[in-house]
Amino acid sequence: MPPDVEAIAEQVFTALADPSRRAILAALASGGPATATDLADRLPITRQAIAKHLALLAEAGLVTAEPGERRRVRYRLRSAPMQVAQQFLAALARDWDGPLASLKDHLDRTAGGSATTPPDET
């Protein structure tokens, strides 16, 4: 996987590691673009904390800041970095699927395809 893809995925996973940032993203997903003040009205997080989280989310590319009226900045979701992270996870899953299927086949062959019962402990 190219280094830039890994860097993007790392930033996304770092951003998603925090429950407050996940709540902010969920609020933006359900309610559309919003200011830090709008988000503070909807979430149990201070406006100052939301502003800090939004800065990290913007750095990760998950949100974009759009200038609004009266110098208010509205934040909007960006899906591209999330899609990169999803592709990263899909590639990992593919890498695991083959060996896990081979292991299952091997275990099925060695066990004869039937479950065995443990011996009595008397």
PDB file of C-alpha atoms in Angstrom:
ATOM      1  CA  MET A   1       0.000   0.000   0.000  1.00  0.00           C
ATOM      2  CA  PRO A   2       1.479   3.412  -0.934  1.00  0.00           C
ATOM      3  CA  PRO A   3       2.849   5.480   1.961  1.00  0.00           C
ATOM      4  CA  ASP A   4       0.430   8.368   1.349  1.00  0.00           C
ATOM      5  CA  VAL A   5      -2.538   6.000   1.648  1.00  0.00           C
ATOM      6  CA  GLU A   6      -1.154   4.631   4.901  1.00  0.00           C
ATOM      7  CA  ALA A   7      -0.599   8.167   6.208  1.00  0.00           C
ATOM      8  CA  ILE A   8      -4.168   9.143   5.386  1.00  0.00           C
ATOM      9  CA  ALA A   9      -5.521   5.968   6.993  1.00  0.00           C
ATOM     10  CA  GLU A  10      -3.403   6.606  10.099  1.00  0.00           C
ATOM     11  CA  GLN A  11      -4.778  10.143  10.440  1.00  0.00           C
ATOM     12  CA  VAL A  12      -8.344   8.888  10.029  1.00  0.00           C
ATOM     13  CA  PHE A  13      -7.894   6.122  12.612  1.00  0.00           C
ATOM     14  CA  THR A  14      -6.252   8.560  15.039  1.00  0.00           C
ATOM     15  CA  ALA A  15      -9.153  10.970  14.598  1.00  0.00           C
ATOM     16  CA  LEU A  16     -11.730   8.207  15.045  1.00  0.00           C
ATOM     17  CA  ALA A  17     -10.043   6.908  18.202  1.00  0.00           C
ATOM     18  CA  ASP A  18     -11.624   9.658  20.286  1.00  0.00           C
ATOM     19  CA  PRO A  19     -15.324   9.263  21.194  1.00  0.00           C
ATOM     20  CA  SER A  20     -15.887  13.036  21.176  1.00  0.00           C
ATOM     21  CA  ARG A  21     -14.613  13.291  17.605  1.00  0.00           C
ATOM     22  CA  ARG A  22     -16.813  10.365  16.587  1.00  0.00           C
ATOM     23  CA  ALA A  23     -19.782  12.167  18.165  1.00  0.00           C
ATOM     24  CA  ILE A  24     -18.936  15.337  16.235  1.00  0.00           C
ATOM     25  CA  LEU A  25     -18.731  13.396  12.966  1.00  0.00           C
ATOM     26  CA  ALA A  26     -22.042  11.661  13.737  1.00  0.00           C
ATOM     27  CA  ALA A  27     -23.668  15.029  14.474  1.00  0.00           C
ATOM     28  CA  LEU A  28     -22.392  16.453  11.191  1.00  0.00           C
ATOM     29  CA  ALA A  29     -23.552  13.340   9.330  1.00  0.00           C
ATOM     30  CA  SER A  30     -27.063  13.524  10.753  1.00  0.00           C
ATOM     31  CA  GLY A  31     -27.511  17.298  10.907  1.00  0.00           C
ATOM     32  CA  GLY A  32     -25.418  18.582   8.030  1.00  0.00           C
ATOM     33  CA  PRO A  33     -22.851  21.395   8.117  1.00  0.00           C
ATOM     34  CA  ALA A  34     -22.599  23.204  11.450  1.00  0.00           C
ATOM     35  CA  THR A  35     -20.521  25.683  13.404  1.00  0.00           C
ATOM     36  CA  ALA A  36     -18.670  24.803  16.596  1.00  0.00           C
ATOM     37  CA  THR A  37     -21.391  26.668  18.504  1.00  0.00           C
ATOM     38  CA  ASP A  38     -24.144  24.667  16.761  1.00  0.00           C
ATOM     39  CA  LEU A  39     -22.354  21.440  17.668  1.00  0.00           C
ATOM     40  CA  ALA A  40     -21.892  22.556  21.288  1.00  0.00           C
ATOM     41  CA  ASP A  41     -25.652  23.081  21.497  1.00  0.00           C
ATOM     42  CA  ARG A  42     -26.236  19.495  20.325  1.00  0.00           C
ATOM     43  CA  LEU A  43     -23.443  17.673  22.182  1.00  0.00           C
ATOM     44  CA  PRO A  44     -22.317  17.484  25.810  1.00  0.00           C
ATOM     45  CA  ILE A  45     -18.971  19.049  24.861  1.00  0.00           C
ATOM     46  CA  THR A  46     -17.829  22.642  25.315  1.00  0.00           C
ATOM     47  CA  ARG A  47     -17.471  24.865  22.270  1.00  0.00           C
ATOM     48  CA  GLN A  48     -13.749  25.237  22.978  1.00  0.00           C
ATOM     49  CA  ALA A  49     -13.265  21.461  23.073  1.00  0.00           C
ATOM     50  CA  ILE A  50     -15.306  21.070  19.904  1.00  0.00           C
ATOM     51  CA  ALA A  51     -13.139  23.682  18.163  1.00  0.00           C
ATOM     52  CA  LYS A  52     -10.006  21.721  19.107  1.00  0.00           C
ATOM     53  CA  HIS A  53     -11.532  18.458  17.897  1.00  0.00           C
ATOM     54  CA  LEU A  54     -12.666  20.112  14.656  1.00  0.00           C
ATOM     55  CA  ALA A  55      -9.110  21.316  14.039  1.00  0.00           C
ATOM     56  CA  LEU A  56      -7.825  17.738  14.311  1.00  0.00           C
ATOM     57  CA  LEU A  57     -10.665  16.437  12.133  1.00  0.00           C
ATOM     58  CA  ALA A  58      -9.827  19.092   9.533  1.00  0.00           C
ATOM     59  CA  GLU A  59      -6.147  18.125   9.674  1.00  0.00           C
ATOM     60  CA  ALA A  60      -7.162  14.512   9.007  1.00  0.00           C
ATOM     61  CA  GLY A  61      -9.273  15.759   6.096  1.00  0.00           C
ATOM     62  CA  LEU A  62     -12.527  14.441   7.564  1.00  0.00           C
ATOM     63  CA  VAL A  63     -14.130  17.882   7.719  1.00  0.00           C
ATOM     64  CA  THR A  64     -13.649  21.050   5.766  1.00  0.00           C
ATOM     65  CA  ALA A  65     -14.111  24.565   7.102  1.00  0.00           C
ATOM     66  CA  GLU A  66     -16.287  26.869   5.032  1.00  0.00           C
ATOM     67  CA  PRO A  67     -16.478  30.589   5.770  1.00  0.00           C
ATOM     68  CA  GLY A  68     -20.006  31.675   6.621  1.00  0.00           C
ATOM     69  CA  GLU A  69     -21.774  34.875   7.462  1.00  0.00           C
ATOM     70  CA  ARG A  70     -20.419  37.146  10.201  1.00  0.00           C
ATOM     71  CA  ARG A  71     -17.074  35.342  10.257  1.00  0.00           C
ATOM     72  CA  ARG A  72     -18.705  32.120  11.424  1.00  0.00           C
ATOM     73  CA  VAL A  73     -17.092  28.963  10.105  1.00  0.00           C
ATOM     74  CA  ARG A  74     -19.271  25.995   9.215  1.00  0.00           C
ATOM     75  CA  TYR A  75     -17.818  22.514   9.100  1.00  0.00           C
ATOM     76  CA  ARG A  76     -18.839  19.958   6.491  1.00  0.00           C
ATOM     77  CA  LEU A  77     -17.981  16.255   6.280  1.00  0.00           C
ATOM     78  CA  ARG A  78     -15.547  15.001   3.652  1.00  0.00           C
ATOM     79  CA  SER A  79     -15.832  11.363   2.691  1.00  0.00           C
ATOM     80  CA  ALA A  80     -12.598  10.894   0.715  1.00  0.00           C
ATOM     81  CA  PRO A  81     -10.305  10.185   3.720  1.00  0.00           C
ATOM     82  CA  MET A  82     -12.879   7.781   5.173  1.00  0.00           C
ATOM     83  CA  GLN A  83     -12.971   5.924   1.847  1.00  0.00           C
ATOM     84  CA  VAL A  84      -9.167   5.609   1.927  1.00  0.00           C
ATOM     85  CA  ALA A  85      -9.397   4.134   5.446  1.00  0.00           C
ATOM     86  CA  GLN A  86     -12.128   1.743   4.286  1.00  0.00           C
ATOM     87  CA  GLN A  87      -9.934   0.597   1.387  1.00  0.00           C
ATOM     88  CA  PHE A  88      -7.064   0.082   3.839  1.00  0.00           C
ATOM     89  CA  LEU A  89      -9.294  -2.100   6.035  1.00  0.00           C
ATOM     90  CA  ALA A  90     -10.611  -3.997   3.008  1.00  0.00           C
ATOM     91  CA  ALA A  91      -7.035  -4.772   1.929  1.00  0.00           C
ATOM     92  CA  LEU A  92      -6.239  -6.039   5.434  1.00  0.00           C
ATOM     93  CA  ALA A  93      -9.348  -8.192   5.410  1.00  0.00           C
ATOM     94  CA  ARG A  94      -8.365  -9.700   2.051  1.00  0.00           C
ATOM     95  CA  ASP A  95      -4.899 -10.447   3.425  1.00  0.00           C
ATOM     96  CA  TRP A  96      -6.474 -12.273   6.364  1.00  0.00           C
ATOM     97  CA  ASP A  97      -9.237 -14.068   4.465  1.00  0.00           C
ATOM     98  CA  GLY A  98      -6.914 -16.324   2.452  1.00  0.00           C
ATOM     99  CA  PRO A  99      -4.822 -17.648   5.356  1.00  0.00           C
ATOM    100  CA  LEU A 100      -7.886 -18.018   7.594  1.00  0.00           C
ATOM    101  CA  ALA A 101      -9.731 -19.987   4.902  1.00  0.00           C
ATOM    102  CA  SER A 102      -6.652 -22.207   4.454  1.00  0.00           C
ATOM    103  CA  LEU A 103      -6.468 -22.801   8.204  1.00  0.00           C
ATOM    104  CA  LYS A 104     -10.174 -23.666   8.338  1.00  0.00           C
ATOM    105  CA  ASP A 105      -9.778 -26.097   5.428  1.00  0.00           C
ATOM    106  CA  HIS A 106      -6.773 -27.712   7.111  1.00  0.00           C
ATOM    107  CA  LEU A 107      -8.606 -28.069  10.420  1.00  0.00           C
ATOM    108  CA  ASP A 108     -11.677 -29.469   8.683  1.00  0.00           C
ATOM    109  CA  ARG A 109      -9.527 -32.049   6.858  1.00  0.00           C
ATOM    110  CA  THR A 110      -7.575 -33.103   9.961  1.00  0.00           C
ATOM    111  CA  ALA A 111     -10.715 -33.354  12.082  1.00  0.00           C
ATOM    112  CA  GLY A 112     -12.491 -35.268   9.361  1.00  0.00           C
ATOM    113  CA  GLY A 113     -15.026 -32.484   9.103  1.00  0.00           C
ATOM    114  CA  SER A 114     -16.756 -33.547  12.330  1.00  0.00           C
ATOM    115  CA  ALA A 115     -16.655 -32.184  15.814  1.00  0.00           C
ATOM    116  CA  THR A 116     -15.088 -34.301  18.526  1.00  0.00           C
ATOM    117  CA  THR A 117     -16.334 -34.512  22.070  1.00  0.00           C
ATOM    118  CA  PRO A 118     -13.929 -34.039  24.959  1.00  0.00           C
ATOM    119  CA  PRO A 119     -13.222 -37.071  27.190  1.00  0.00           C
ATOM    120  CA  ASP A 120     -15.171 -37.423  30.433  1.00  0.00           C
ATOM    121  CA  GLU A 121     -13.429 -36.038  33.484  1.00  0.00           C
ATOM    122  CA  THR A 122     -14.459 -38.622  36.076  1.00  0.00           C
TER     123      THR A 122
END
